[in-house]
PDB file of C-alpha atoms and ligand atoms in Angstrom:
ATOM      1  CA  MET A  26     -43.157  37.279 -40.986  1.00 37.00           C
ATOM      2  CA  PRO A  27     -39.464  36.926 -41.757  1.00 39.00           C
ATOM      3  CA  GLY A  28     -37.287  35.902 -38.843  1.00 42.00           C
ATOM      4  CA  SER A  29     -40.172  34.811 -36.636  1.00 46.00           C
ATOM      5  CA  PRO A  30     -39.678  31.729 -34.470  1.00 45.00           C
ATOM      6  CA  ILE A  31     -42.295  29.837 -36.495  1.00 47.00           C
ATOM      7  CA  THR A  32     -40.547  30.578 -39.800  1.00 44.00           C
ATOM      8  CA  HIS A  33     -37.236  29.580 -38.268  1.00 46.00           C
ATOM      9  CA  ALA A  34     -38.656  26.300 -36.952  1.00 47.00           C
ATOM     10  CA  PHE A  35     -40.079  25.577 -40.412  1.00 45.00           C
ATOM     11  CA  VAL A  36     -36.702  26.176 -42.072  1.00 42.00           C
ATOM     12  CA  VAL A  37     -34.975  23.896 -39.559  1.00 42.00           C
ATOM     13  CA  LEU A  38     -37.594  21.213 -40.208  1.00 44.00           C
ATOM     14  CA  LEU A  39     -37.078  21.464 -43.976  1.00 43.00           C
ATOM     15  CA  ALA A  40     -33.293  21.267 -43.573  1.00 41.00           C
ATOM     16  CA  THR A  41     -33.644  18.226 -41.311  1.00 40.00           C
ATOM     17  CA  LEU A  42     -35.951  16.505 -43.801  1.00 44.00           C
ATOM     18  CA  SER A  43     -33.540  17.300 -46.623  1.00 41.00           C
ATOM     19  CA  VAL A  44     -30.627  15.690 -44.746  1.00 41.00           C
ATOM     20  CA  ALA A  45     -32.750  12.689 -43.788  1.00 41.00           C
ATOM     21  CA  CYS A  46     -33.808  12.120 -47.408  1.00 44.00           C
ATOM     22  CA  GLY A  47     -30.314  12.549 -48.820  1.00 41.00           C
ATOM     23  CA  GLY A  48     -31.601  15.280 -51.113  1.00 43.00           C
ATOM     24  CA  GLY A  49     -31.184  19.000 -51.659  1.00 46.00           C
ATOM     25  CA  ASP A  50     -27.908  20.493 -50.586  1.00 52.00           C
ATOM     26  CA  THR A  51     -26.617  17.169 -49.310  1.00 58.00           C
ATOM     27  CA  ASP A  52     -26.234  15.699 -52.808  1.00 73.00           C
ATOM     28  CA  ILE A  53     -22.624  14.871 -53.522  1.00 88.00           C
ATOM     29  CA  VAL A  54     -21.090  14.799 -56.980  1.00 97.00           C
ATOM     30  CA  LYS A  55     -17.589  13.456 -57.541  1.00 98.00           C
ATOM     31  CA  LEU A  56     -15.866  13.111 -60.898  1.00 98.00           C
ATOM     32  CA  PHE A  57     -13.114  10.496 -61.236  1.00 98.00           C
ATOM     33  CA  VAL A  58     -10.916  10.589 -64.353  1.00 98.00           C
ATOM     34  CA  LEU A  59      -9.866   7.151 -65.636  1.00 98.00           C
ATOM     35  CA  ASP A  60      -6.990   6.679 -68.034  1.00 98.00           C
ATOM     36  CA  GLY A  61      -7.490   4.444 -71.059  1.00 98.00           C
ATOM     37  CA  GLY A  62      -3.996   4.940 -72.429  1.00 98.00           C
ATOM     38  CA  THR A  63      -2.477   6.837 -75.324  1.00 98.00           C
ATOM     39  CA  LEU A  64      -3.748   6.487 -78.870  1.00 98.00           C
ATOM     40  CA  HIS A  65      -0.898   6.991 -81.300  1.00 98.00           C
ATOM     41  CA  VAL A  66      -1.560   9.098 -84.387  1.00 96.00           C
ATOM     42  CA  SER A  67       1.074   9.492 -87.094  1.00 93.00           C
ATOM     43  CA  ASP A  68      -1.001  11.522 -89.533  1.00 95.00           C
ATOM     44  CA  PRO A  69      -3.743  13.916 -88.346  1.00 97.00           C
ATOM     45  CA  SER A  70      -5.224  14.410 -91.830  1.00 96.00           C
ATOM     46  CA  ARG A  71      -8.388  12.500 -90.875  1.00 95.00           C
ATOM     47  CA  PHE A  72      -9.064  15.464 -88.569  1.00 97.00           C
ATOM     48  CA  GLN A  73      -8.379  17.904 -91.440  1.00 97.00           C
ATOM     49  CA  LEU A  74      -5.196  18.969 -89.677  1.00 98.00           C
ATOM     50  CA  LYS A  75      -1.582  18.943 -90.827  1.00 97.00           C
ATOM     51  CA  ARG A  76       1.315  17.764 -88.726  1.00 96.00           C
ATOM     52  CA  GLU A  77       2.487  21.326 -88.254  1.00 96.00           C
ATOM     53  CA  ASP A  78      -0.961  22.345 -86.965  1.00 97.00           C
ATOM     54  CA  VAL A  79      -0.743  20.184 -83.855  1.00 96.00           C
ATOM     55  CA  ALA A  80       1.871  20.387 -81.127  1.00 91.00           C
ATOM     56  CA  GLU A  81       1.111  16.888 -79.828  1.00 96.00           C
ATOM     57  CA  LEU A  82       0.054  14.165 -82.277  1.00 97.00           C
ATOM     58  CA  ASP A  83      -0.892  11.533 -79.714  1.00 98.00           C
ATOM     59  CA  LEU A  84      -4.407  11.459 -78.328  1.00 98.00           C
ATOM     60  CA  ALA A  85      -5.431  10.549 -74.804  1.00 98.00           C
ATOM     61  CA  VAL A  86      -8.088   7.925 -74.179  1.00 98.00           C
ATOM     62  CA  ALA A  87     -10.241   8.749 -71.185  1.00 98.00           C
ATOM     63  CA  CYS A  88     -13.332   7.525 -69.433  1.00 98.00           C
ATOM     64  CA  TYR A  89     -14.980   8.956 -66.344  1.00 98.00           C
ATOM     65  CA  LEU A  90     -16.830   7.840 -63.253  1.00 98.00           C
ATOM     66  CA  VAL A  91     -19.443  10.254 -61.926  1.00 98.00           C
ATOM     67  CA  VAL A  92     -20.551   9.461 -58.387  1.00 98.00           C
ATOM     68  CA  HIS A  93     -23.809  11.019 -57.229  1.00 98.00           C
ATOM     69  CA  THR A  94     -25.908  10.417 -54.129  1.00 96.00           C
ATOM     70  CA  LYS A  95     -28.511   8.742 -56.346  1.00 97.00           C
ATOM     71  CA  GLY A  96     -26.258   6.538 -58.466  1.00 98.00           C
ATOM     72  CA  VAL A  97     -22.950   5.969 -60.199  1.00 98.00           C
ATOM     73  CA  LEU A  98     -22.546   6.816 -63.880  1.00 98.00           C
ATOM     74  CA  LEU A  99     -19.732   5.574 -66.092  1.00 99.00           C
ATOM     75  CA  TRP A 100     -19.176   7.900 -69.047  1.00 99.00           C
ATOM     76  CA  ASP A 101     -17.438   6.055 -71.899  1.00 99.00           C
ATOM     77  CA  ALA A 102     -15.602   2.743 -71.566  1.00 98.00           C
ATOM     78  CA  CYS A 103     -12.172   3.575 -73.031  1.00 98.00           C
ATOM     79  CA  ALA A 104     -10.600   1.819 -76.042  1.00 98.00           C
ATOM     80  CA  VAL A 105      -9.170  -1.569 -75.130  1.00 98.00           C
ATOM     81  CA  PRO A 106     -11.118  -4.199 -73.163  1.00 98.00           C
ATOM     82  CA  ASP A 107      -9.308  -5.145 -69.946  1.00 98.00           C
ATOM     83  CA  SER A 108      -9.680  -8.787 -71.039  1.00 98.00           C
ATOM     84  CA  GLU A 109      -7.496  -8.191 -74.129  1.00 97.00           C
ATOM     85  CA  TRP A 110      -4.261  -7.238 -72.433  1.00 98.00           C
ATOM     86  CA  THR A 111      -2.144  -8.054 -69.399  1.00 97.00           C
ATOM     87  CA  PRO A 112      -0.650  -5.320 -67.243  1.00 97.00           C
ATOM     88  CA  THR A 113       3.077  -5.684 -66.619  1.00 96.00           C
ATOM     89  CA  GLY A 114       3.794  -2.685 -64.388  1.00 94.00           C
ATOM     90  CA  SER A 115       5.287  -0.925 -67.418  1.00 97.00           C
ATOM     91  CA  PRO A 116       3.393   0.634 -70.335  1.00 97.00           C
ATOM     92  CA  VAL A 117       2.050  -2.018 -72.728  1.00 97.00           C
ATOM     93  CA  LYS A 118       1.761  -1.247 -76.439  1.00 97.00           C
ATOM     94  CA  HIS A 119      -1.373  -2.842 -77.827  1.00 97.00           C
ATOM     95  CA  HIS A 120      -2.100  -3.253 -81.535  1.00 97.00           C
ATOM     96  CA  LEU A 121      -5.729  -3.178 -82.618  1.00 95.00           C
ATOM     97  CA  VAL A 122      -7.129  -4.273 -85.961  1.00 94.00           C
ATOM     98  CA  LEU A 123     -10.651  -2.942 -86.407  1.00 94.00           C
ATOM     99  CA  PRO A 124     -13.324  -4.950 -88.248  1.00 92.00           C
ATOM    100  CA  ASP A 125     -12.945  -2.594 -91.237  1.00 89.00           C
ATOM    101  CA  SER A 126      -9.165  -3.394 -91.277  1.00 91.00           C
ATOM    102  CA  GLN A 127      -8.041  -0.013 -89.953  1.00 92.00           C
ATOM    103  CA  GLU A 128      -5.195  -0.432 -87.482  1.00 94.00           C
ATOM    104  CA  ARG A 129      -4.472   1.470 -84.273  1.00 96.00           C
ATOM    105  CA  ASP A 130      -1.815   1.376 -81.563  1.00 97.00           C
ATOM    106  CA  VAL A 131      -2.674   2.195 -77.980  1.00 98.00           C
ATOM    107  CA  THR A 132      -0.220   2.292 -75.077  1.00 98.00           C
ATOM    108  CA  LEU A 133      -1.861   1.136 -71.850  1.00 98.00           C
ATOM    109  CA  THR A 134      -0.799   1.303 -68.225  1.00 97.00           C
ATOM    110  CA  GLN A 135      -3.704   0.299 -65.968  1.00 97.00           C
ATOM    111  CA  PRO A 136      -6.909  -1.660 -66.594  1.00 98.00           C
ATOM    112  CA  VAL A 137     -10.115   0.387 -66.384  1.00 98.00           C
ATOM    113  CA  THR A 138     -11.636  -1.937 -63.768  1.00 98.00           C
ATOM    114  CA  ALA A 139      -8.544  -1.552 -61.566  1.00 98.00           C
ATOM    115  CA  GLN A 140      -8.997   2.219 -61.674  1.00 98.00           C
ATOM    116  CA  ILE A 141     -12.705   1.918 -60.847  1.00 98.00           C
ATOM    117  CA  ALA A 142     -11.698  -0.338 -57.929  1.00 98.00           C
ATOM    118  CA  ALA A 143      -9.138   2.248 -56.803  1.00 98.00           C
ATOM    119  CA  ALA A 144     -11.985   4.774 -56.703  1.00 98.00           C
ATOM    120  CA  GLY A 145     -13.846   2.366 -54.405  1.00 98.00           C
ATOM    121  CA  TYR A 146     -16.284   0.747 -56.825  1.00 98.00           C
ATOM    122  CA  ALA A 147     -16.794  -2.530 -58.651  1.00 97.00           C
ATOM    123  CA  ALA A 148     -18.260  -2.880 -62.140  1.00 95.00           C
ATOM    124  CA  GLY A 149     -21.491  -4.090 -60.521  1.00 96.00           C
ATOM    125  CA  ASP A 150     -21.828  -0.819 -58.569  1.00 98.00           C
ATOM    126  CA  ILE A 151     -22.278   1.163 -61.777  1.00 98.00           C
ATOM    127  CA  THR A 152     -25.993   2.017 -61.935  1.00 98.00           C
ATOM    128  CA  HIS A 153     -25.906   4.140 -65.091  1.00 98.00           C
ATOM    129  CA  PHE A 154     -23.829   3.811 -68.244  1.00 98.00           C
ATOM    130  CA  ALA A 155     -23.523   6.228 -71.149  1.00 99.00           C
ATOM    131  CA  LEU A 156     -21.291   6.484 -74.188  1.00 99.00           C
ATOM    132  CA  SER A 157     -20.488   9.757 -75.860  1.00 99.00           C
ATOM    133  CA  HIS A 158     -20.806   7.682 -79.038  1.00 98.00           C
ATOM    134  CA  TYR A 159     -20.257   4.248 -80.546  1.00 98.00           C
ATOM    135  CA  HIS A 160     -16.683   4.399 -81.893  1.00 98.00           C
ATOM    136  CA  TYR A 161     -14.373   1.595 -80.723  1.00 98.00           C
ATOM    137  CA  ASP A 162     -12.189   3.881 -78.622  1.00 98.00           C
ATOM    138  CA  HIS A 163     -15.172   4.632 -76.360  1.00 98.00           C
ATOM    139  CA  THR A 164     -16.852   1.209 -76.129  1.00 98.00           C
ATOM    140  CA  GLY A 165     -13.835  -0.916 -75.066  1.00 98.00           C
ATOM    141  CA  ASN A 166     -15.191  -2.223 -71.769  1.00 98.00           C
ATOM    142  CA  ALA A 167     -18.905  -1.621 -72.388  1.00 98.00           C
ATOM    143  CA  ASN A 168     -19.836  -5.301 -71.981  1.00 98.00           C
ATOM    144  CA  LEU A 169     -18.851  -5.114 -68.305  1.00 98.00           C
ATOM    145  CA  PHE A 170     -21.591  -2.581 -67.619  1.00 98.00           C
ATOM    146  CA  ALA A 171     -24.550  -4.249 -69.323  1.00 98.00           C
ATOM    147  CA  ASN A 172     -26.386  -4.507 -65.977  1.00 98.00           C
ATOM    148  CA  ALA A 173     -26.459  -0.729 -65.589  1.00 98.00           C
ATOM    149  CA  ALA A 174     -29.216   1.370 -67.127  1.00 98.00           C
ATOM    150  CA  TRP A 175     -27.943   2.468 -70.532  1.00 98.00           C
ATOM    151  CA  LEU A 176     -28.566   6.136 -71.382  1.00 98.00           C
ATOM    152  CA  VAL A 177     -28.601   6.312 -75.166  1.00 98.00           C
ATOM    153  CA  GLN A 178     -30.402   8.024 -78.012  1.00 98.00           C
ATOM    154  CA  LYS A 179     -32.564   5.662 -80.063  1.00 98.00           C
ATOM    155  CA  ILE A 180     -30.877   6.706 -83.321  1.00 98.00           C
ATOM    156  CA  GLU A 181     -27.449   5.775 -81.896  1.00 98.00           C
ATOM    157  CA  ARG A 182     -28.572   2.432 -80.490  1.00 98.00           C
ATOM    158  CA  ASP A 183     -30.315   1.538 -83.767  1.00 98.00           C
ATOM    159  CA  ALA A 184     -27.099   2.254 -85.682  1.00 98.00           C
ATOM    160  CA  MET A 185     -24.987   0.210 -83.251  1.00 98.00           C
ATOM    161  CA  PHE A 186     -27.082  -2.897 -83.806  1.00 98.00           C
ATOM    162  CA  GLY A 187     -27.965  -2.206 -87.430  1.00 97.00           C
ATOM    163  CA  THR A 188     -26.580  -3.994 -90.496  1.00 96.00           C
ATOM    164  CA  PRO A 189     -23.916  -3.256 -91.417  1.00 95.00           C
ATOM    165  CA  THR A 190     -22.510  -1.831 -88.187  1.00 95.00           C
ATOM    166  CA  PRO A 191     -21.072   1.673 -88.611  1.00 96.00           C
ATOM    167  CA  GLY A 192     -17.376   2.247 -89.396  1.00 93.00           C
ATOM    168  CA  VAL A 193     -14.744   2.514 -86.635  1.00 95.00           C
ATOM    169  CA  THR A 194     -16.818   0.299 -84.317  1.00 97.00           C
ATOM    170  CA  ARG A 195     -16.205  -3.041 -82.601  1.00 97.00           C
ATOM    171  CA  ILE A 196     -19.565  -4.635 -81.884  1.00 97.00           C
ATOM    172  CA  SER A 197     -17.812  -7.399 -79.901  1.00 97.00           C
ATOM    173  CA  THR A 198     -16.991  -4.822 -77.199  1.00 98.00           C
ATOM    174  CA  TYR A 199     -20.620  -3.723 -76.695  1.00 98.00           C
ATOM    175  CA  GLU A 200     -22.656  -6.759 -77.805  1.00 98.00           C
ATOM    176  CA  SER A 201     -23.978  -7.311 -74.232  1.00 98.00           C
ATOM    177  CA  LEU A 202     -25.641  -3.891 -74.219  1.00 98.00           C
ATOM    178  CA  ARG A 203     -28.261  -5.410 -76.518  1.00 98.00           C
ATOM    179  CA  ASN A 204     -29.996  -6.693 -73.383  1.00 97.00           C
ATOM    180  CA  SER A 205     -29.437  -3.638 -71.182  1.00 98.00           C
ATOM    181  CA  ARG A 206     -32.314  -1.684 -69.744  1.00 98.00           C
ATOM    182  CA  VAL A 207     -32.427   1.479 -71.846  1.00 98.00           C
ATOM    183  CA  ILE A 208     -33.174   4.973 -70.636  1.00 98.00           C
ATOM    184  CA  SER A 209     -33.853   6.766 -73.886  1.00 98.00           C
ATOM    185  CA  VAL A 210     -32.243  10.178 -74.214  1.00 97.00           C
ATOM    186  CA  GLU A 211     -34.867  12.253 -76.016  1.00 93.00           C
ATOM    187  CA  GLY A 212     -34.622  15.826 -77.204  1.00 95.00           C
ATOM    188  CA  ASP A 213     -31.536  17.882 -76.439  1.00 96.00           C
ATOM    189  CA  GLU A 214     -30.995  17.247 -72.719  1.00 97.00           C
ATOM    190  CA  HIS A 215     -31.413  14.446 -70.204  1.00 98.00           C
ATOM    191  CA  ASP A 216     -31.018  15.148 -66.485  1.00 98.00           C
ATOM    192  CA  VAL A 217     -29.492  11.866 -65.221  1.00 98.00           C
ATOM    193  CA  PHE A 218     -30.248  12.156 -61.496  1.00 98.00           C
ATOM    194  CA  GLY A 219     -33.037  14.728 -61.625  1.00 97.00           C
ATOM    195  CA  ASP A 220     -31.294  17.596 -59.832  1.00 96.00           C
ATOM    196  CA  GLY A 221     -29.489  19.297 -62.729  1.00 97.00           C
ATOM    197  CA  THR A 222     -25.983  18.289 -61.616  1.00 98.00           C
ATOM    198  CA  VAL A 223     -25.335  15.591 -64.231  1.00 98.00           C
ATOM    199  CA  VAL A 224     -26.894  16.265 -67.624  1.00 98.00           C
ATOM    200  CA  ILE A 225     -26.419  14.514 -70.949  1.00 98.00           C
ATOM    201  CA  LYS A 226     -26.617  16.963 -73.826  1.00 98.00           C
ATOM    202  CA  ALA A 227     -27.151  15.879 -77.412  1.00 98.00           C
ATOM    203  CA  ALA A 228     -24.308  17.036 -79.681  1.00 98.00           C
ATOM    204  CA  ARG A 229     -25.124  15.087 -82.842  1.00 98.00           C
ATOM    205  CA  GLY A 230     -22.981  14.896 -85.940  1.00 98.00           C
ATOM    206  CA  HIS A 231     -19.816  12.919 -85.153  1.00 98.00           C
ATOM    207  CA  THR A 232     -22.260   9.996 -84.968  1.00 98.00           C
ATOM    208  CA  PRO A 233     -26.075  10.128 -85.268  1.00 98.00           C
ATOM    209  CA  GLY A 234     -26.557  10.258 -81.497  1.00 98.00           C
ATOM    210  CA  HIS A 235     -23.274  11.741 -80.270  1.00 98.00           C
ATOM    211  CA  GLN A 236     -23.624  13.385 -76.868  1.00 98.00           C
ATOM    212  CA  VAL A 237     -21.625  15.294 -74.249  1.00 99.00           C
ATOM    213  CA  LEU A 238     -21.869  15.335 -70.458  1.00 99.00           C
ATOM    214  CA  TYR A 239     -22.367  18.405 -68.291  1.00 98.00           C
ATOM    215  CA  VAL A 240     -21.320  17.957 -64.648  1.00 98.00           C
ATOM    216  CA  LYS A 241     -21.902  20.641 -62.046  1.00 98.00           C
ATOM    217  CA  LEU A 242     -19.189  20.352 -59.394  1.00 98.00           C
ATOM    218  CA  PRO A 243     -19.451  22.505 -56.249  1.00 95.00           C
ATOM    219  CA  LYS A 244     -15.714  23.174 -55.882  1.00 96.00           C
ATOM    220  CA  THR A 245     -14.264  22.644 -59.368  1.00 97.00           C
ATOM    221  CA  GLY A 246     -17.075  24.455 -61.137  1.00 97.00           C
ATOM    222  CA  ASP A 247     -19.043  23.293 -64.148  1.00 98.00           C
ATOM    223  CA  VAL A 248     -17.389  20.905 -66.585  1.00 98.00           C
ATOM    224  CA  VAL A 249     -18.456  19.589 -69.993  1.00 98.00           C
ATOM    225  CA  LEU A 250     -16.930  16.274 -71.088  1.00 99.00           C
ATOM    226  CA  ALA A 251     -16.839  16.846 -74.821  1.00 98.00           C
ATOM    227  CA  GLY A 252     -16.897  13.289 -76.167  1.00 98.00           C
ATOM    228  CA  ASP A 253     -15.479  13.603 -79.674  1.00 98.00           C
ATOM    229  CA  LEU A 254     -17.030  16.970 -80.496  1.00 98.00           C
ATOM    230  CA  TYR A 255     -13.315  17.824 -80.739  1.00 98.00           C
ATOM    231  CA  HIS A 256     -10.209  15.599 -80.575  1.00 98.00           C
ATOM    232  CA  TYR A 257      -7.472  18.227 -80.821  1.00 98.00           C
ATOM    233  CA  THR A 258      -7.833  21.775 -79.473  1.00 97.00           C
ATOM    234  CA  GLN A 259      -6.790  22.916 -82.964  1.00 97.00           C
ATOM    235  CA  GLU A 260     -10.084  21.623 -84.384  1.00 97.00           C
ATOM    236  CA  ARG A 261     -11.621  24.359 -82.268  1.00 97.00           C
ATOM    237  CA  THR A 262      -9.109  27.145 -82.877  1.00 96.00           C
ATOM    238  CA  LEU A 263      -8.697  26.443 -86.626  1.00 97.00           C
ATOM    239  CA  ASP A 264     -12.354  25.479 -87.193  1.00 96.00           C
ATOM    240  CA  ARG A 265     -11.723  21.983 -88.580  1.00 97.00           C
ATOM    241  CA  VAL A 266     -14.179  19.103 -88.646  1.00 97.00           C
ATOM    242  CA  PRO A 267     -12.922  15.516 -89.033  1.00 97.00           C
ATOM    243  CA  THR A 268     -13.343  13.803 -92.400  1.00 96.00           C
ATOM    244  CA  PHE A 269     -15.277  10.885 -90.956  1.00 96.00           C
ATOM    245  CA  GLU A 270     -18.277  12.648 -89.404  1.00 97.00           C
ATOM    246  CA  PHE A 271     -21.731  11.128 -89.761  1.00 98.00           C
ATOM    247  CA  ASP A 272     -22.901  14.678 -90.553  1.00 98.00           C
ATOM    248  CA  ALA A 273     -20.383  17.531 -90.561  1.00 98.00           C
ATOM    249  CA  GLN A 274     -23.099  20.208 -90.695  1.00 98.00           C
ATOM    250  CA  GLN A 275     -24.690  18.785 -87.563  1.00 98.00           C
ATOM    251  CA  THR A 276     -21.287  18.802 -85.857  1.00 98.00           C
ATOM    252  CA  ARG A 277     -20.821  22.483 -86.680  1.00 98.00           C
ATOM    253  CA  ALA A 278     -24.291  23.280 -85.323  1.00 98.00           C
ATOM    254  CA  ALA A 279     -23.605  21.233 -82.167  1.00 98.00           C
ATOM    255  CA  ARG A 280     -20.301  23.054 -81.606  1.00 98.00           C
ATOM    256  CA  LYS A 281     -22.040  26.419 -81.972  1.00 98.00           C
ATOM    257  CA  ALA A 282     -24.798  25.451 -79.542  1.00 98.00           C
ATOM    258  CA  LEU A 283     -22.268  24.172 -77.021  1.00 98.00           C
ATOM    259  CA  ASP A 284     -20.230  27.378 -77.277  1.00 98.00           C
ATOM    260  CA  GLU A 285     -23.359  29.319 -76.289  1.00 98.00           C
ATOM    261  CA  PHE A 286     -23.963  26.915 -73.407  1.00 98.00           C
ATOM    262  CA  LEU A 287     -20.364  27.304 -72.208  1.00 98.00           C
ATOM    263  CA  ARG A 288     -20.715  31.077 -72.252  1.00 98.00           C
ATOM    264  CA  LYS A 289     -23.985  30.892 -70.334  1.00 98.00           C
ATOM    265  CA  THR A 290     -22.741  28.480 -67.659  1.00 97.00           C
ATOM    266  CA  ASN A 291     -19.075  29.484 -67.606  1.00 98.00           C
ATOM    267  CA  ALA A 292     -18.328  25.746 -67.762  1.00 98.00           C
ATOM    268  CA  GLN A 293     -14.877  24.391 -68.635  1.00 98.00           C
ATOM    269  CA  LEU A 294     -14.676  22.285 -71.803  1.00 98.00           C
ATOM    270  CA  TRP A 295     -12.705  19.096 -71.269  1.00 98.00           C
ATOM    271  CA  ILE A 296     -11.669  17.677 -74.644  1.00 98.00           C
ATOM    272  CA  GLN A 297     -11.432  14.010 -73.768  1.00 98.00           C
ATOM    273  CA  HIS A 298      -8.765  13.129 -76.347  1.00 98.00           C
ATOM    274  CA  ASP A 299      -6.578  16.185 -75.598  1.00 98.00           C
ATOM    275  CA  PHE A 300      -3.312  14.527 -74.593  1.00 98.00           C
ATOM    276  CA  THR A 301      -1.833  17.419 -72.591  1.00 98.00           C
ATOM    277  CA  ALA A 302      -5.060  18.375 -70.831  1.00 98.00           C
ATOM    278  CA  HIS A 303      -5.736  14.747 -69.891  1.00 98.00           C
ATOM    279  CA  LYS A 304      -2.178  14.210 -68.678  1.00 98.00           C
ATOM    280  CA  ASN A 305      -2.551  17.151 -66.308  1.00 98.00           C
ATOM    281  CA  LEU A 306      -5.818  15.954 -64.747  1.00 98.00           C
ATOM    282  CA  LYS A 307      -5.665  14.054 -61.479  1.00 98.00           C
ATOM    283  CA  LYS A 308      -6.671  10.408 -61.879  1.00 98.00           C
ATOM    284  CA  ALA A 309      -8.616   7.976 -59.709  1.00 98.00           C
ATOM    285  CA  PRO A 310      -8.494   7.470 -56.755  1.00 98.00           C
ATOM    286  CA  GLU A 311      -8.152  11.256 -56.676  1.00 98.00           C
ATOM    287  CA  TYR A 312     -11.261  13.073 -57.884  1.00 98.00           C
ATOM    288  CA  TYR A 313     -12.848  16.401 -58.698  1.00 98.00           C
ATOM    289  CA  GLU A 314     -15.692  17.637 -56.553  1.00 97.00           C
TER     290      GLU A 314
HETATM  291 ZN1  LIG B  25     -12.754   9.017 -79.768  1.00 73.70          ZN
END
């Protein structure tokens, strides 16, 4: 009996219940982009690229705050802990020596926590925390979010706290996660808030439990935060895989699977380290919705 008064009353009742419960169409998703500075690269050969292959050598460092009606997820924690540098109002060049003696320079402008505050949140408001993977340039401020539920694959967590710790990591930046409540990401997908708008997708290979984040935004459209599935766009166009993958074959398979997913969903791929793409994104307190 389409259109009957009873059907109409039922629909109104359902809509009212949905609003009252904060569910259904009322769910809000906002994506804030946080800037973790510029990672300077003088030689891109570790990405199997030559200088002439890439227009821009520098890499962006990004982390992201995803605000949903049911919680707040921080995706990645940028490269340099806020506690290790002092903002001056001008860009600050920070020199890092990794435990395996590799050295990196990162130019920083604003602490991550200051950007989260600008978005309207404190570290303690973060209910969910996930890393694309364990490399140092993603775990910088992880210790600050140890009270959040940590969404991680078992194989990744085991490696992070294994002996020896994997290369290109700084366990001091994520040591506190040892005591975090873990939500284990099993299989190929994990729906963070249960409504399909924020989904962690396994994309293994760069590390054992590397993952990417799919965010369904009503106005912007669907976005995939690519972690380090790629660093430079030229890895994608020239089909290059970095030299330091945990498993290069897995990376190739993950890239292929994600390409199919992008075609199916028409989602945009946001390469987190892509300097030019990151520069052009609006930053917190502005957001994508
Ligand atoms: Zn990275």
